[in-house]
Amino acid sequence: MKIIRDNKLCYGCKTCQLACSYHHTRSFWPEKSSILVLRSPLTGKIKWSINQTCDECLNEIEPLCVKYCTYQALKIAK
Amino acid sequence: MNKNIHIQGCLAGKILWVDLSKKRIWTEPSQEYNNLTLGGRGTNSLIMLRNIKIGTKWSDPENLLCFGVGSLVGTMAPGACRVDVSTINIFNRGKGSANVGGSWGAELKYAGYDNLIIVGKSKKPVYLYISDSLVELRDAQYLWGKDVFTTEFILRKTLGKEDIEIAAIGPAGENLVRGSAIIVDTAKAAAGSGVGCVMGDKKLKAIVVRGRGKIEIADPGRFMTIVEKTYQKCKQNPATRLMRQAPLNLYADSEWEGWYTNMVTRNGQDDYWESTKRQRLMNSQNGVPSMIKGVRACYLCPTGCLPFLEIERGKYQGDKGEGFWINTIMGHACRLDISEPEAVVESWILTNQLGLDGDYTASVISWAFELYEKGIISQKDTEGLVLNWGNSDSFLALIKKIAYREGIGDILADGISLAAKRLGKNTEYYSSQIKGQPSIEPFRIPKGWALAVSTSPVAGRHLRGATMGSIRYGPKPRPGNFNSTDYVGQAQGVVWQAKTKELEDNLGICSYVSTWSGANFLEVSDLLELINSGMGVNLCEEDLMEFYAVKGRNLEKVFNLLHTNLSRKDDLPPQRFMREKVKKGPYKGVKMDKNRYNKILEEFYTLWGWDTQTGLPTKTGLISSGLAEVVEPLIQRGKLIEK
Ligand code: SF4
Ligand code: SF4
Ligand code: SF4
């Protein structure tokens, strides 16, 4: 399983980043997220990355990052 | 009587104080304040009330510039990103407040602070650098004079960091232009009450924040259940799609022909804009929508209403920036009769770049255009600029002149009251001001809207009770009448909406995600569940609406009563809109009827528990909203009804 993102659909809201931190810590702690979202206010560009700490949301019913992306920019690639 | 609560989650825990005169930095626990107010704006208001002496002017070092991050910001509550900025209102010495989204507030909470309070004044330009517990004042001489975009660019480059959040002022704030804003993330403005001017007066160029800490919640499982429910509502609601481009939809779609497409035109001469002009501005082939390169959202926002625009042709080609609002259309298009899409977008980018409040800018400039039309000022006064309606070159030139205080811009930078004294000839009549602050709001057609704007404790802005959105998406039944063109039932609607706004500003939830837009991803019952599970308290809806919301409003009302002479007469719409009727279009003949307005004003006072005639609070009312501490000072100034 792999999480992929469609740049065209992404609004840069960082909800995926925070949801992931909740999965790891049961608190809201962006530092501990597997996802990092950076936005350049000057160009409007969004940089999104995922690191190796992603455990594919072990023990969750579905990956929280995908679940809470209301813009439907994230998908699971099997 | 105060509610006896003890908040156990959602807070960062500290209030950060920075004294710019003494270069002293300290913290205090935030919990006690938040127990009393629920956070955000409420806490800012309480800090101001307790710490600012009567008689203090906005430019005194003792004035505070307070940043209050909402108590749910930093959590996964949808749309929780907002920050209240409070200070003495430049236009009337009363309570000033502005509100802004973006990611800056959440970053401040992750750094450990719920509120940041700036006191004193620096002698030289400085910026504040906050990285968790490292808090430093740094030299900003090299940034002084730079616009907001350049400031953001240089700070990011010199600090070598991409993960910081910046709030900055531009040349307008530095030059003490009354209508200056604090700009977050280059495009989101804390605008109104002159907050950017106060920051400039304190010689604080920017606040850079980076936070690495966490926010804990009292009952994570229960909290996430309500979070999930509200995200689902947002995903499934057809309104979401419309919300994501609200201003564009409202104006492009003729099906929604209503009072909100008949905004104030030509500085208040009419409330009708020809549909050909609207089409020119908003058509999808070459109007504003054609310039949208993407849409963005503030932190944790499921709505996402921020278009990112780039101008691809004409003389402004290559300029780009974020944001296009109803206010952009109301202020920068209709009010000046400008329908060139590129010029309107350019003017909006420019106000952000220079750190101006867009509403102020549009209000004072359209006023100057009308004085020019009436022959009260001429090219001699404008350094040769021709101020005829629709002249976008002159509009853009005046925006720059105001920010840099050049020529007539120097007069317009001081607000309308002072400028009107200098220009004489009954010029103030043509202005739209509430409690001294220039406004761009409609006062003839939508009665409830006008009531909310005219009574706003922070003067002349619509987000303190105006009830537009709920008409459109058909929400759950609301108290009062949400058809804003009637008088009947308006006061109930406005008070209900204003109460929800009190809560939203304390919690830091964007009103667009909550009750205001009418999409209602978050109803009051949802806010309640987020509070109870997140903070570990046990409140009910009545506590929120009848205690905390009323207290929030009273805090600002009391500040105004103690610090100013504002009274009932200052809760009226500008005279012009009660005399001159709409001249053309579907609302031809409509004006605000003074007697009927006064009736809804009295209903409004009564609903807040204030004296029907004077609008003054009562002793019992204040005590039951937990404000016994202000009873004595109000009695001393003869501003309390003793019942
Ligand atoms: S939640 Fe979705 S839209 Fe928001 S930043 Fe993540 S991928 Fe982008
Ligand atoms: S799948 Fe789970 S662990 Fe992996 S990035 Fe998404 S939320 Fe984080
Ligand atoms: S609705 Fe718009 S302004 Fe409000 S938080 Fe979302 S993106 Fe920001």
Coordinates of N, CA and C in Angstrom, one line a residue, chain A residues 10-15 18-19 22 26-31 38-47 64 66-72, chain B residues 74-76 110 152 162 165 185-186 210 212-215 217 220 223-224 228 231 235 244 295-297 299-304 308 322:
Chain A
C10 N -5.0 19.1 -4.6 CA -4.6 19.4 -3.2 C -4.8 20.9 -3.0
Y11 N -5.4 21.2 -1.8 CA -5.6 22.6 -1.4 C -4.6 23.1 -0.4
G12 N -3.7 22.2 0.0 CA -2.7 22.6 1.0 C -3.2 22.9 2.4
C13 N -4.3 22.2 2.8 CA -4.9 22.5 4.1 C -4.1 21.8 5.2
K14 N -3.2 20.9 4.9 CA -2.4 20.2 5.9 C -3.2 19.2 6.9
T15 N -4.5 19.0 6.5 CA -5.3 18.1 7.4 C -4.6 16.7 7.4
L18 N -1.8 16.5 10.0 CA -2.3 16.5 11.4 C -3.0 15.2 11.8
A19 N -3.8 14.7 10.8 CA -4.5 13.4 11.0 C -3.4 12.3 11.3
Y22 N -2.1 12.3 14.6 CA -3.0 11.7 15.6 C -2.9 10.2 15.6
R26 N -2.0 10.0 19.2 CA -3.3 10.3 19.8 C -3.3 11.7 20.4
S27 N -2.5 12.5 19.8 CA -2.5 14.0 20.1 C -2.3 14.7 18.8
F28 N -2.4 16.0 18.8 CA -2.1 16.7 17.5 C -0.7 17.3 17.6
W29 N 0.1 16.7 16.8 CA 1.6 17.0 16.9 C 2.2 16.8 15.6
P30 N 2.2 17.9 14.7 CA 2.6 17.8 13.4 C 4.1 17.3 13.2
E31 N 4.9 17.6 14.2 CA 6.3 17.2 14.2 C 6.4 15.7 14.1
L38 N 4.3 21.7 2.8 CA 4.8 23.1 2.9 C 4.2 23.9 1.8
R39 N 3.8 25.1 2.1 CA 3.2 26.0 1.1 C 4.0 27.2 0.9
S40 N 4.3 27.5 -0.4 CA 4.9 28.8 -0.6 C 3.9 29.9 -0.8
P41 N 3.7 30.8 0.1 CA 2.7 31.8 -0.1 C 3.0 32.7 -1.3
L42 N 4.2 32.8 -1.7 CA 4.5 33.7 -2.8 C 4.2 33.1 -4.2
T43 N 4.3 31.9 -4.3 CA 4.1 31.2 -5.6 C 2.8 30.4 -5.6
G44 N 2.3 30.2 -4.4 CA 1.1 29.3 -4.3 C 1.4 27.8 -4.4
K45 N 2.6 27.5 -4.6 CA 3.0 26.1 -4.7 C 2.9 25.3 -3.4
I46 N 2.5 24.0 -3.6 CA 2.4 23.2 -2.4 C 3.4 22.0 -2.5
K47 N 4.2 21.8 -1.5 CA 5.1 20.6 -1.5 C 4.6 19.6 -0.5
L64 N -5.8 7.4 8.0 CA -6.4 8.7 8.4 C -6.2 9.8 7.5
V66 N -6.0 9.8 4.2 CA -7.0 9.7 3.1 C -8.4 10.0 3.6
K67 N -8.7 9.5 4.8 CA -10.1 9.7 5.3 C -10.4 11.2 5.5
Y68 N -9.4 11.9 6.0 CA -9.7 13.3 6.3 C -9.4 14.3 5.2
C69 N -8.9 13.9 4.1 CA -8.7 14.8 3.0 C -10.0 15.0 2.3
T70 N -10.7 16.1 2.7 CA -12.0 16.4 2.1 C -11.9 16.8 0.6
Y71 N -10.7 17.1 0.2 CA -10.6 17.5 -1.3 C -10.3 16.3 -2.1
Q72 N -10.3 15.1 -1.5 CA -10.1 13.9 -2.2 C -8.8 13.9 -3.1
Chain B
G74 N -5.2 24.2 16.3 CA -4.1 23.2 16.6 C -4.7 21.8 16.7
T75 N -6.0 21.7 16.9 CA -6.7 20.4 16.9 C -7.2 20.1 15.5
M76 N -7.9 19.0 15.4 CA -8.5 18.7 14.1 C -10.0 19.2 13.9
Y110 N 1.4 25.5 18.6 CA 2.4 24.4 18.6 C 3.7 24.9 19.3
E152 N 8.4 38.9 3.3 CA 8.2 37.4 3.4 C 9.4 36.7 2.7
E162 N 11.7 26.9 5.3 CA 10.4 26.9 4.6 C 9.3 26.7 5.5
E165 N 6.0 30.5 9.8 CA 4.8 31.2 9.4 C 5.1 32.7 9.8
D185 N 0.9 35.3 5.9 CA 1.1 34.4 4.8 C 0.9 35.1 3.4
T186 N 1.3 36.4 3.4 CA 1.2 37.3 2.3 C -0.2 37.7 1.8
R210 N 7.6 29.4 14.6 CA 7.8 28.0 14.3 C 7.6 27.2 15.6
R212 N 7.0 23.3 17.5 CA 7.2 21.9 17.4 C 6.5 21.1 18.4
G213 N 5.7 21.7 19.2 CA 5.0 21.0 20.3 C 3.7 20.4 19.9
K214 N 3.0 19.9 20.9 CA 1.7 19.2 20.6 C 0.6 19.8 21.4
I215 N -0.6 19.5 20.9 CA -1.9 19.9 21.6 C -2.5 18.6 22.0
I217 N -5.8 16.6 23.9 CA -7.2 16.8 24.1 C -7.7 15.9 25.3
P220 N -9.7 12.0 23.5 CA -9.4 11.9 22.1 C -10.4 11.1 21.3
F223 N -13.6 13.1 20.9 CA -13.3 14.2 20.1 C -13.3 13.8 18.6
M224 N -12.6 12.7 18.3 CA -12.5 12.3 16.9 C -13.8 11.8 16.3
E228 N -15.0 13.4 12.9 CA -15.4 12.6 11.8 C -16.8 13.0 11.2
Y231 N -16.6 16.3 9.3 CA -15.9 16.1 8.0 C -16.8 15.4 7.0
K235 N -18.1 16.7 3.4 CA -17.8 16.0 2.2 C -19.1 15.8 1.4
R244 N -16.6 26.7 -2.2 CA -15.2 26.7 -2.5 C -14.9 27.9 -3.5
V295 N -7.0 26.6 -6.1 CA -7.6 27.1 -4.9 C -6.9 26.6 -3.7
R296 N -6.8 27.4 -2.7 CA -6.1 27.0 -1.5 C -7.0 27.1 -0.3
A297 N -6.6 26.4 0.8 CA -7.3 26.4 2.0 C -6.4 26.9 3.2
Y299 N -5.3 26.6 7.2 CA -5.0 25.4 8.0 C -6.2 24.6 8.4
L300 N -6.3 23.4 8.2 CA -7.3 22.5 8.6 C -8.7 22.9 8.2
C301 N -8.8 23.5 7.1 CA -10.1 24.0 6.6 C -10.6 23.0 5.5
P302 N -11.8 22.5 5.7 CA -12.4 21.6 4.7 C -13.2 22.4 3.6
T303 N -13.3 23.7 3.7 CA -14.0 24.5 2.8 C -13.1 25.0 1.6
G304 N -12.1 25.7 2.0 CA -11.1 26.1 1.0 C -11.7 27.2 0.1
F308 N -6.1 31.2 -6.0 CA -4.8 31.8 -6.3 C -4.9 32.3 -7.7
E322 N -3.1 35.6 -3.8 CA -4.1 34.8 -3.3 C -5.3 35.6 -2.8

